[in-house]
Amino acid sequence: MTVTTVELIGNPRAGSRTRTLADAVVTELASHLERAGNPLSRPTVLDLAELVGVSFGPAAARPDAPVDDPFAPVRAARLLVVATPAYKGTYTGLLKIFLDQLGPGDLAGVIALPVAVAGAPAHADRTATSLRDLLSELGAEATIPPLTALESRLAAPVEAAAEWVAAHAGQLGELLARTPARGNLRLHHSR
Amino acid sequence: MTVTTVELIGNPRAGSRTRTLADAVVTELASHLERAGNPLSRPTVLDLAELVGVSFGPAAARPDAPVDDPFAPVRAARLLVVATPAYKGTYTGLLKIFLDQLGPGDLAGVIALPVAVAGAPAHADRTATSLRDLLSELGAEATIPPLTALESRLAAPVEAAAEWVAAHAGQLGELLARTPARGNLRLHHSR
């Protein structure tokens, strides 16, 4: 069955290198998992820089490319790749303010893959860990090792992505086989 | 010298109990520190629910009570009380997206007091710790023990505040005497 795949990008700048890295990991994963019998859907990309408008002063703010319900694809995902740069040592406020709109169990049945970009290894690790904790808090399955990348590696995003995929795609495949998809989970909970 | 005091409230609802608790701690602190020769200024209250507008869809957002530069009082504070409810086990996205606008050293010379409200002790502690880390990352002096309060105690905010003040106001007074104020720090750095 096709794995419904969503990329959630928390960089406040549209078209960021954070997004390029998330795109690369999904492309690499799709190629690997297709061979293993777990084809990924073409990903829905939610670039929060374009979907959320924020005003810190008298001027009104409107998203550059708004959609009616940007939360729906996140709730419907089977594989959710959540990518953020490190801001002040952790995920961006833009990403948190978006995820704060979800309820505690809204990501049950979703397999989450954190992707963190930072200038220094300690910041990348801390960002990935806090992002994993946040996704767990929302009910997501977040046991797969995050992809962390130093900014210095972003000139070659495909290589960084391929390295992670070579190391962890097998584990992700097993997780997809083992954990119940959202539909099954709901059925179970409603008994 | 009067201690320039600012309250930064990260609850997305205006007039929150988070704010009431922050108000109470500043009032109790002012009374204690005045006796110790460290009078606090009347606090500037930045209630982010009123100062930041966020749109997740086609409609434009505008703050309910916008000001031209809500960051200026934060940078000018000597004592910064930062209060947040726990959302998904940590500070709110609203607070983070606001603090993300500051530069790495922007809170140098500021003494920060985290205030965290949560339904469960583990969430309160985790929120206070992550908030302290965030404020440190911005350069603030954040060594004073945070005030954590369970939601069940918010019916009596003055008691919760007075308890913290009785335990820690002395330490805060020493910190005010010992750490250089912002002006001194800048002079030092410019040598």
mmCIF file of C-alpha atoms in Angstrom:
data_model
loop_
_atom_site.group_PDB
_atom_site.id
_atom_site.type_symbol
_atom_site.label_atom_id
_atom_site.label_comp_id
_atom_site.label_asym_id
_atom_site.label_seq_id
_atom_site.Cartn_x
_atom_site.Cartn_y
_atom_site.Cartn_z
ATOM 1 C CA MET A 1 0.000 0.000 0.000
ATOM 2 C CA THR A 2 1.280 3.448 -0.853
ATOM 3 C CA VAL A 3 2.672 5.328 2.125
ATOM 4 C CA THR A 4 1.063 8.785 2.363
ATOM 5 C CA THR A 5 4.034 11.100 2.745
ATOM 6 C CA VAL A 6 4.101 14.694 3.962
ATOM 7 C CA GLU A 7 6.992 17.124 4.368
ATOM 8 C CA LEU A 8 6.532 19.827 6.990
ATOM 9 C CA ILE A 9 9.153 22.578 6.638
ATOM 10 C CA GLY A 10 9.705 24.903 9.612
ATOM 11 C CA ASN A 11 12.173 27.354 8.082
ATOM 12 C CA PRO A 12 10.751 30.913 8.053
ATOM 13 C CA ARG A 13 12.339 31.535 4.634
ATOM 14 C CA ALA A 14 10.592 29.990 1.626
ATOM 15 C CA GLY A 15 12.681 27.780 -0.648
ATOM 16 C CA SER A 16 15.193 27.128 2.123
ATOM 17 C CA ARG A 17 18.038 24.642 2.120
ATOM 18 C CA THR A 18 16.136 22.934 4.953
ATOM 19 C CA ARG A 19 13.447 22.164 2.394
ATOM 20 C CA THR A 20 15.966 21.021 -0.184
ATOM 21 C CA LEU A 21 17.325 18.527 2.333
ATOM 22 C CA ALA A 22 13.824 17.262 3.209
ATOM 23 C CA ASP A 23 13.049 16.880 -0.508
ATOM 24 C CA ALA A 24 16.268 14.921 -0.995
ATOM 25 C CA VAL A 25 15.604 12.528 1.870
ATOM 26 C CA VAL A 26 12.091 11.789 0.600
ATOM 27 C CA THR A 27 13.383 11.180 -2.930
ATOM 28 C CA GLU A 28 16.122 8.861 -1.679
ATOM 29 C CA LEU A 29 13.716 7.077 0.667
ATOM 30 C CA ALA A 30 11.111 6.621 -2.063
ATOM 31 C CA SER A 31 13.647 4.946 -4.282
ATOM 32 C CA HIS A 32 14.814 2.635 -1.495
ATOM 33 C CA LEU A 33 11.378 1.757 -0.092
ATOM 34 C CA GLU A 34 9.827 1.140 -3.518
ATOM 35 C CA ARG A 35 12.312 -1.686 -4.010
ATOM 36 C CA ALA A 36 11.283 -3.014 -0.568
ATOM 37 C CA GLY A 37 7.583 -3.024 -1.478
ATOM 38 C CA ASN A 38 6.648 0.158 0.416
ATOM 39 C CA PRO A 39 6.096 2.786 -2.293
ATOM 40 C CA LEU A 40 5.812 6.346 -0.997
ATOM 41 C CA SER A 41 3.198 8.718 -2.324
ATOM 42 C CA ARG A 42 4.378 11.845 -4.097
ATOM 43 C CA PRO A 43 4.933 14.020 -1.016
ATOM 44 C CA THR A 44 2.648 16.858 0.008
ATOM 45 C CA VAL A 45 5.011 19.684 0.934
ATOM 46 C CA LEU A 46 3.885 22.145 3.602
ATOM 47 C CA ASP A 47 6.395 24.981 3.554
ATOM 48 C CA LEU A 48 5.336 26.979 6.611
ATOM 49 C CA ALA A 49 7.118 30.078 5.303
ATOM 50 C CA GLU A 50 4.349 30.245 2.666
ATOM 51 C CA LEU A 51 1.429 28.908 4.719
ATOM 52 C CA VAL A 52 1.588 30.967 7.916
ATOM 53 C CA GLY A 53 1.465 34.735 8.248
ATOM 54 C CA VAL A 54 2.877 36.419 11.350
ATOM 55 C CA SER A 55 2.680 40.070 12.341
ATOM 56 C CA PHE A 56 4.684 41.565 15.220
ATOM 57 C CA GLY A 57 3.374 45.070 14.728
ATOM 58 C CA PRO A 58 0.559 47.234 13.383
ATOM 59 C CA ALA A 59 0.643 45.794 9.839
ATOM 60 C CA ALA A 60 -1.623 42.835 9.045
ATOM 61 C CA ALA A 61 0.003 39.591 7.914
ATOM 62 C CA ARG A 62 -1.276 37.092 5.404
ATOM 63 C CA PRO A 63 0.444 33.901 4.258
ATOM 64 C CA ASP A 64 2.130 34.216 0.847
ATOM 65 C CA ALA A 65 0.451 31.032 -0.416
ATOM 66 C CA PRO A 66 -2.343 30.216 2.036
ATOM 67 C CA VAL A 67 -4.422 27.042 1.985
ATOM 68 C CA ASP A 68 -7.711 26.481 3.779
ATOM 69 C CA ASP A 69 -6.620 23.736 6.151
ATOM 70 C CA PRO A 70 -2.856 23.142 6.279
ATOM 71 C CA PHE A 71 -3.329 20.773 9.244
ATOM 72 C CA ALA A 72 -5.366 18.191 7.319
ATOM 73 C CA PRO A 73 -2.420 16.698 5.372
ATOM 74 C CA VAL A 74 -0.376 16.443 8.586
ATOM 75 C CA ARG A 75 -3.132 14.488 10.324
ATOM 76 C CA ALA A 76 -3.569 12.246 7.265
ATOM 77 C CA ALA A 77 0.140 11.439 6.863
ATOM 78 C CA ARG A 78 1.572 7.979 7.336
ATOM 79 C CA LEU A 79 5.166 9.210 7.022
ATOM 80 C CA LEU A 80 5.765 12.772 8.234
ATOM 81 C CA VAL A 81 9.166 14.302 7.550
ATOM 82 C CA VAL A 82 9.522 17.368 9.790
ATOM 83 C CA ALA A 83 12.473 19.593 8.929
ATOM 84 C CA THR A 84 13.775 22.625 10.799
ATOM 85 C CA PRO A 85 16.886 24.713 11.128
ATOM 86 C CA ALA A 86 18.223 25.231 14.669
ATOM 87 C CA TYR A 87 17.060 28.600 16.013
ATOM 88 C CA LYS A 88 18.482 29.431 19.454
ATOM 89 C CA GLY A 89 19.475 25.790 19.831
ATOM 90 C CA THR A 90 16.131 24.200 18.994
ATOM 91 C CA TYR A 91 13.326 24.003 16.385
ATOM 92 C CA THR A 92 11.853 27.242 15.068
ATOM 93 C CA GLY A 93 8.972 29.074 16.688
ATOM 94 C CA LEU A 94 7.217 28.921 13.326
ATOM 95 C CA LEU A 95 7.174 25.122 13.484
ATOM 96 C CA LYS A 96 6.080 25.063 17.133
ATOM 97 C CA ILE A 97 3.263 27.548 16.679
ATOM 98 C CA PHE A 98 1.936 25.382 13.841
ATOM 99 C CA LEU A 99 2.188 22.102 15.786
ATOM 100 C CA ASP A 100 0.642 23.758 18.866
ATOM 101 C CA GLN A 101 -2.617 23.829 16.891
ATOM 102 C CA LEU A 102 -2.800 20.033 16.973
ATOM 103 C CA GLY A 103 -4.303 18.009 19.820
ATOM 104 C CA PRO A 104 -2.277 15.592 21.988
ATOM 105 C CA GLY A 105 -3.088 12.398 20.028
ATOM 106 C CA ASP A 106 -3.444 13.945 16.581
ATOM 107 C CA LEU A 107 -0.320 12.247 15.230
ATOM 108 C CA ALA A 108 -1.167 8.744 16.470
ATOM 109 C CA GLY A 109 -0.369 6.286 13.695
ATOM 110 C CA VAL A 110 2.021 8.738 12.034
ATOM 111 C CA ILE A 111 5.677 7.758 11.662
ATOM 112 C CA ALA A 112 7.704 10.927 12.146
ATOM 113 C CA LEU A 113 11.205 11.584 10.875
ATOM 114 C CA PRO A 114 12.875 14.688 12.356
ATOM 115 C CA VAL A 115 15.363 16.515 10.119
ATOM 116 C CA ALA A 116 17.526 19.159 11.822
ATOM 117 C CA VAL A 117 19.994 21.557 10.242
ATOM 118 C CA ALA A 118 22.484 23.518 12.337
ATOM 119 C CA GLY A 119 25.843 25.223 12.286
ATOM 120 C CA ALA A 120 27.307 23.077 15.063
ATOM 121 C CA PRO A 121 26.850 19.390 15.992
ATOM 122 C CA ALA A 122 25.600 20.136 19.526
ATOM 123 C CA HIS A 123 22.856 22.400 18.164
ATOM 124 C CA ALA A 124 21.864 19.855 15.523
ATOM 125 C CA ASP A 125 21.570 17.101 18.123
ATOM 126 C CA ARG A 126 19.693 19.253 20.604
ATOM 127 C CA THR A 127 17.277 20.415 17.897
ATOM 128 C CA ALA A 128 16.654 16.858 16.701
ATOM 129 C CA THR A 129 16.068 15.603 20.246
ATOM 130 C CA SER A 130 13.640 18.357 21.167
ATOM 131 C CA LEU A 131 11.803 17.878 17.863
ATOM 132 C CA ARG A 132 11.535 14.132 18.474
ATOM 133 C CA ASP A 133 10.128 14.814 21.972
ATOM 134 C CA LEU A 134 7.586 17.235 20.533
ATOM 135 C CA LEU A 135 6.417 14.763 17.883
ATOM 136 C CA SER A 136 6.147 12.000 20.496
ATOM 137 C CA GLU A 137 4.055 14.299 22.659
ATOM 138 C CA LEU A 138 1.638 14.590 19.725
ATOM 139 C CA GLY A 139 1.353 10.808 19.572
ATOM 140 C CA ALA A 140 3.651 10.159 16.609
ATOM 141 C CA GLU A 141 5.890 7.121 16.379
ATOM 142 C CA ALA A 142 9.261 8.888 16.604
ATOM 143 C CA THR A 143 11.756 6.144 17.344
ATOM 144 C CA ILE A 144 13.628 6.295 14.068
ATOM 145 C CA PRO A 145 16.993 8.098 14.300
ATOM 146 C CA PRO A 146 16.696 11.710 13.133
ATOM 147 C CA LEU A 147 18.621 13.098 10.213
ATOM 148 C CA THR A 148 20.943 15.845 11.403
ATOM 149 C CA ALA A 149 23.044 17.862 9.000
ATOM 150 C CA LEU A 150 25.565 20.613 9.475
ATOM 151 C CA GLU A 151 25.053 23.699 7.342
ATOM 152 C CA SER A 152 28.440 23.023 5.805
ATOM 153 C CA ARG A 153 27.002 19.829 4.264
ATOM 154 C CA LEU A 154 24.002 21.489 2.669
ATOM 155 C CA ALA A 155 25.865 22.176 -0.543
ATOM 156 C CA ALA A 156 25.470 18.439 -1.179
ATOM 157 C CA PRO A 157 22.012 17.623 0.226
ATOM 158 C CA VAL A 158 21.602 14.457 -1.837
ATOM 159 C CA GLU A 159 24.738 12.967 -0.315
ATOM 160 C CA ALA A 160 23.613 13.807 3.232
ATOM 161 C CA ALA A 161 20.197 12.295 2.506
ATOM 162 C CA ALA A 162 21.619 9.180 0.828
ATOM 163 C CA GLU A 163 23.880 8.565 3.804
ATOM 164 C CA TRP A 164 20.926 8.630 6.215
ATOM 165 C CA VAL A 165 18.821 6.454 3.914
ATOM 166 C CA ALA A 166 21.580 3.867 3.544
ATOM 167 C CA ALA A 167 21.855 3.636 7.328
ATOM 168 C CA HIS A 168 18.202 3.777 8.381
ATOM 169 C CA ALA A 169 15.764 3.038 5.528
ATOM 170 C CA GLY A 170 15.682 -0.633 6.494
ATOM 171 C CA GLN A 171 14.595 0.277 9.995
ATOM 172 C CA LEU A 172 11.914 2.570 8.593
ATOM 173 C CA GLY A 173 10.651 -0.241 6.349
ATOM 174 C CA GLU A 174 10.329 -2.553 9.348
ATOM 175 C CA LEU A 175 8.516 0.151 11.283
ATOM 176 C CA LEU A 176 6.037 0.607 8.426
ATOM 177 C CA ALA A 177 5.366 -3.121 8.430
ATOM 178 C CA ARG A 178 5.100 -3.401 12.199
ATOM 179 C CA THR A 179 3.175 -0.352 13.400
ATOM 180 C CA PRO A 180 -0.528 -0.031 12.693
ATOM 181 C CA ALA A 181 -1.536 2.631 10.207
ATOM 182 C CA ARG A 182 -3.846 5.386 11.352
ATOM 183 C CA GLY A 183 -7.032 3.656 10.109
ATOM 184 C CA ASN A 184 -6.293 0.471 12.070
ATOM 185 C CA LEU A 185 -5.412 2.443 15.149
ATOM 186 C CA ARG A 186 -8.676 4.345 15.087
ATOM 187 C CA LEU A 187 -10.621 1.111 14.669
ATOM 188 C CA HIS A 188 -8.767 -0.300 17.658
ATOM 189 C CA HIS A 189 -9.402 2.760 19.803
ATOM 190 C CA SER A 190 -13.087 2.852 18.991
ATOM 191 C CA ARG A 191 -13.784 -0.626 20.353
ATOM 192 C CA MET B 1 18.911 52.155 41.116
ATOM 193 C CA THR B 2 15.476 51.120 39.891
ATOM 194 C CA VAL B 3 15.431 47.734 38.225
ATOM 195 C CA THR B 4 13.756 47.975 34.793
ATOM 196 C CA THR B 5 11.249 45.156 34.859
ATOM 197 C CA VAL B 6 9.436 43.516 31.937
ATOM 198 C CA GLU B 7 6.888 40.709 31.873
ATOM 199 C CA LEU B 8 6.741 38.670 28.670
ATOM 200 C CA ILE B 9 3.616 36.498 28.523
ATOM 201 C CA GLY B 10 3.577 33.605 26.043
ATOM 202 C CA ASN B 11 0.005 32.392 26.510
ATOM 203 C CA PRO B 12 -1.973 32.673 23.234
ATOM 204 C CA ARG B 13 -5.078 33.761 25.171
ATOM 205 C CA ALA B 14 -5.150 37.349 26.433
ATOM 206 C CA GLY B 15 -5.779 37.890 30.133
ATOM 207 C CA SER B 16 -4.568 34.374 30.944
ATOM 208 C CA ARG B 17 -3.898 32.902 34.368
ATOM 209 C CA THR B 18 -0.272 32.681 33.208
ATOM 210 C CA ARG B 19 -0.261 36.467 33.153
ATOM 211 C CA THR B 20 -1.975 36.695 36.536
ATOM 212 C CA LEU B 21 0.786 34.545 38.007
ATOM 213 C CA ALA B 22 3.512 36.663 36.391
ATOM 214 C CA ASP B 23 1.839 39.830 37.718
ATOM 215 C CA ALA B 24 1.700 38.295 41.190
ATOM 216 C CA VAL B 25 5.364 37.323 41.240
ATOM 217 C CA VAL B 26 6.439 40.806 40.148
ATOM 218 C CA THR B 27 4.246 42.437 42.820
ATOM 219 C CA GLU B 28 5.616 40.147 45.537
ATOM 220 C CA LEU B 29 9.179 40.607 44.312
ATOM 221 C CA ALA B 30 8.826 44.380 44.188
ATOM 222 C CA SER B 31 7.713 44.462 47.785
ATOM 223 C CA HIS B 32 10.589 42.228 48.900
ATOM 224 C CA LEU B 33 13.331 43.871 46.838
ATOM 225 C CA GLU B 34 12.284 47.409 47.731
ATOM 226 C CA ARG B 35 13.033 46.594 51.359
ATOM 227 C CA ALA B 36 16.422 45.252 50.236
ATOM 228 C CA GLY B 37 17.259 48.474 48.371
ATOM 229 C CA ASN B 38 16.545 47.181 44.853
ATOM 230 C CA PRO B 39 13.270 48.862 43.861
ATOM 231 C CA LEU B 40 11.660 47.428 40.727
ATOM 232 C CA SER B 41 10.174 49.685 38.078
ATOM 233 C CA ARG B 42 6.472 49.399 37.391
ATOM 234 C CA PRO B 43 6.587 46.446 34.960
ATOM 235 C CA THR B 44 6.079 46.766 31.240
ATOM 236 C CA VAL B 45 3.762 43.889 30.354
ATOM 237 C CA LEU B 46 4.069 42.352 26.886
ATOM 238 C CA ASP B 47 1.107 40.018 26.499
ATOM 239 C CA LEU B 48 1.949 38.281 23.226
ATOM 240 C CA ALA B 49 -1.693 37.269 22.734
ATOM 241 C CA GLU B 50 -2.353 40.952 22.038
ATOM 242 C CA LEU B 51 0.930 41.892 20.344
ATOM 243 C CA VAL B 52 1.353 39.185 17.710
ATOM 244 C CA GLY B 53 -1.051 38.250 14.931
ATOM 245 C CA VAL B 54 -0.881 34.797 13.350
ATOM 246 C CA SER B 55 -2.778 33.498 10.332
ATOM 247 C CA PHE B 56 -2.843 29.825 9.335
ATOM 248 C CA GLY B 57 -5.120 30.357 6.356
ATOM 249 C CA PRO B 58 -6.377 32.805 3.738
ATOM 250 C CA ALA B 59 -7.521 35.468 6.241
ATOM 251 C CA ALA B 60 -5.067 38.190 7.215
ATOM 252 C CA ALA B 61 -4.081 38.495 10.875
ATOM 253 C CA ARG B 62 -3.371 41.638 12.848
ATOM 254 C CA PRO B 63 -2.499 41.869 16.540
ATOM 255 C CA ASP B 64 -5.408 42.941 18.748
ATOM 256 C CA ALA B 65 -3.307 45.637 20.433
ATOM 257 C CA PRO B 66 -0.200 46.102 18.280
ATOM 258 C CA VAL B 67 2.781 48.261 19.219
ATOM 259 C CA ASP B 68 5.485 49.471 16.871
ATOM 260 C CA ASP B 69 8.441 47.662 18.417
ATOM 261 C CA PRO B 70 7.520 45.065 21.035
ATOM 262 C CA PHE B 71 11.144 43.874 21.132
ATOM 263 C CA ALA B 72 12.574 47.160 22.457
ATOM 264 C CA PRO B 73 11.334 46.726 26.063
ATOM 265 C CA VAL B 74 12.683 43.154 26.132
ATOM 266 C CA ARG B 75 16.137 44.323 25.081
ATOM 267 C CA ALA B 76 16.032 47.171 27.611
ATOM 268 C CA ALA B 77 14.958 45.019 30.573
ATOM 269 C CA ARG B 78 17.137 44.403 33.592
ATOM 270 C CA LEU B 79 14.726 41.844 35.057
ATOM 271 C CA LEU B 80 12.741 39.853 32.493
ATOM 272 C CA VAL B 81 9.965 37.599 33.788
ATOM 273 C CA VAL B 82 9.042 35.185 30.986
ATOM 274 C CA ALA B 83 5.858 33.224 31.611
ATOM 275 C CA THR B 84 4.360 30.415 29.560
ATOM 276 C CA PRO B 85 1.922 27.565 29.879
ATOM 277 C CA ALA B 86 3.195 24.121 28.868
ATOM 278 C CA TYR B 87 2.089 23.311 25.322
ATOM 279 C CA LYS B 88 3.049 19.795 24.211
ATOM 280 C CA GLY B 89 5.458 19.608 27.118
ATOM 281 C CA THR B 90 7.329 22.857 26.518
ATOM 282 C CA TYR B 91 6.945 26.635 26.037
ATOM 283 C CA THR B 92 4.427 27.886 23.486
ATOM 284 C CA GLY B 93 5.201 28.428 19.831
ATOM 285 C CA LEU B 94 3.943 31.983 20.262
ATOM 286 C CA LEU B 95 6.720 32.699 22.759
ATOM 287 C CA LYS B 96 9.377 30.994 20.627
ATOM 288 C CA ILE B 97 8.419 32.755 17.407
ATOM 289 C CA PHE B 98 8.724 36.076 19.270
ATOM 290 C CA LEU B 99 12.102 35.271 20.850
ATOM 291 C CA ASP B 100 13.374 33.912 17.510
ATOM 292 C CA GLN B 101 13.361 37.527 16.298
ATOM 293 C CA LEU B 102 16.149 38.392 18.754
ATOM 294 C CA GLY B 103 19.857 37.934 18.042
ATOM 295 C CA PRO B 104 22.099 35.550 20.013
ATOM 296 C CA GLY B 105 23.452 38.123 22.503
ATOM 297 C CA ASP B 106 20.415 40.395 22.669
ATOM 298 C CA LEU B 107 19.617 39.473 26.272
ATOM 299 C CA ALA B 108 23.151 39.952 27.625
ATOM 300 C CA GLY B 109 22.908 41.795 30.940
ATOM 301 C CA VAL B 110 19.273 40.740 31.410
ATOM 302 C CA ILE B 111 18.359 38.630 34.430
ATOM 303 C CA ALA B 112 15.664 36.204 33.295
ATOM 304 C CA LEU B 113 13.131 34.480 35.496
ATOM 305 C CA PRO B 114 11.207 31.645 33.767
ATOM 306 C CA VAL B 115 7.644 31.036 34.962
ATOM 307 C CA ALA B 116 6.007 27.805 33.757
ATOM 308 C CA VAL B 117 2.431 26.646 34.289
ATOM 309 C CA ALA B 118 1.382 23.067 33.575
ATOM 310 C CA GLY B 119 -1.109 20.378 34.476
ATOM 311 C CA ALA B 120 1.525 17.921 35.661
ATOM 312 C CA PRO B 121 4.846 18.381 37.514
ATOM 313 C CA ALA B 122 6.927 16.707 34.775
ATOM 314 C CA HIS B 123 5.553 19.081 32.148
ATOM 315 C CA ALA B 124 6.107 22.099 34.375
ATOM 316 C CA ASP B 125 9.726 21.113 34.999
ATOM 317 C CA ARG B 126 10.423 20.298 31.373
ATOM 318 C CA THR B 127 8.885 23.593 30.242
ATOM 319 C CA ALA B 128 10.893 25.587 32.783
ATOM 320 C CA THR B 129 14.133 23.848 31.810
ATOM 321 C CA SER B 130 13.666 24.348 28.088
ATOM 322 C CA LEU B 131 12.708 27.990 28.668
ATOM 323 C CA ARG B 132 15.802 28.544 30.800
ATOM 324 C CA ASP B 133 17.967 27.009 28.044
ATOM 325 C CA LEU B 134 16.343 29.270 25.458
ATOM 326 C CA LEU B 135 16.921 32.410 27.540
ATOM 327 C CA SER B 136 20.544 31.407 28.169
ATOM 328 C CA GLU B 137 21.028 30.913 24.437
ATOM 329 C CA LEU B 138 19.958 34.548 23.993
ATOM 330 C CA GLY B 139 22.611 35.632 26.471
ATOM 331 C CA ALA B 140 20.418 36.180 29.526
ATOM 332 C CA GLU B 141 21.580 35.399 33.036
ATOM 333 C CA ALA B 142 19.201 32.509 33.780
ATOM 334 C CA THR B 143 20.644 30.836 36.847
ATOM 335 C CA ILE B 144 17.872 31.715 39.237
ATOM 336 C CA PRO B 145 15.482 28.800 39.963
ATOM 337 C CA PRO B 146 12.348 29.049 37.792
ATOM 338 C CA LEU B 147 8.879 29.393 39.224
ATOM 339 C CA THR B 148 6.795 26.383 38.253
ATOM 340 C CA ALA B 149 3.135 26.120 39.155
ATOM 341 C CA LEU B 150 0.531 23.441 38.610
ATOM 342 C CA GLU B 151 -2.723 24.620 37.078
ATOM 343 C CA SER B 152 -4.455 23.432 40.248
ATOM 344 C CA ARG B 153 -2.600 26.155 42.184
ATOM 345 C CA LEU B 154 -3.610 29.004 39.888
ATOM 346 C CA ALA B 155 -6.730 29.745 41.884
ATOM 347 C CA ALA B 156 -4.332 31.223 44.451
ATOM 348 C CA PRO B 157 -1.611 32.870 42.332
ATOM 349 C CA VAL B 158 -0.467 35.225 45.104
ATOM 350 C CA GLU B 159 0.314 32.283 47.367
ATOM 351 C CA ALA B 160 2.273 30.486 44.646
ATOM 352 C CA ALA B 161 4.178 33.707 43.916
ATOM 353 C CA ALA B 162 4.830 34.498 47.577
ATOM 354 C CA GLU B 163 6.206 31.005 48.138
ATOM 355 C CA TRP B 164 8.717 31.427 45.313
ATOM 356 C CA VAL B 165 9.649 34.923 46.463
ATOM 357 C CA ALA B 166 10.205 33.781 50.056
ATOM 358 C CA ALA B 167 12.549 31.069 48.800
ATOM 359 C CA HIS B 168 14.459 32.896 46.065
ATOM 360 C CA ALA B 169 14.169 36.693 46.271
ATOM 361 C CA GLY B 170 17.361 36.871 48.325
ATOM 362 C CA GLN B 171 19.253 35.065 45.603
ATOM 363 C CA LEU B 172 17.802 37.404 43.001
ATOM 364 C CA GLY B 173 18.893 40.406 45.074
ATOM 365 C CA GLU B 174 22.459 39.081 45.217
ATOM 366 C CA LEU B 175 22.393 38.480 41.482
ATOM 367 C CA LEU B 176 21.276 42.068 40.857
ATOM 368 C CA ALA B 177 24.151 43.311 42.988
ATOM 369 C CA ARG B 178 26.735 40.994 41.458
ATOM 370 C CA THR B 179 26.040 40.882 37.718
ATOM 371 C CA PRO B 180 26.766 43.904 35.564
ATOM 372 C CA ALA B 181 23.787 45.740 34.146
ATOM 373 C CA ARG B 182 23.458 45.987 30.397
ATOM 374 C CA GLY B 183 25.170 49.372 30.132
ATOM 375 C CA ASN B 184 28.273 48.194 31.997
ATOM 376 C CA LEU B 185 28.417 45.032 29.955
ATOM 377 C CA ARG B 186 28.383 46.931 26.703
ATOM 378 C CA LEU B 187 31.151 49.221 27.924
ATOM 379 C CA HIS B 188 33.174 46.175 28.881
ATOM 380 C CA HIS B 189 32.643 44.478 25.520
ATOM 381 C CA SER B 190 33.582 47.563 23.557
ATOM 382 C CA ARG B 191 37.064 47.812 25.048
#
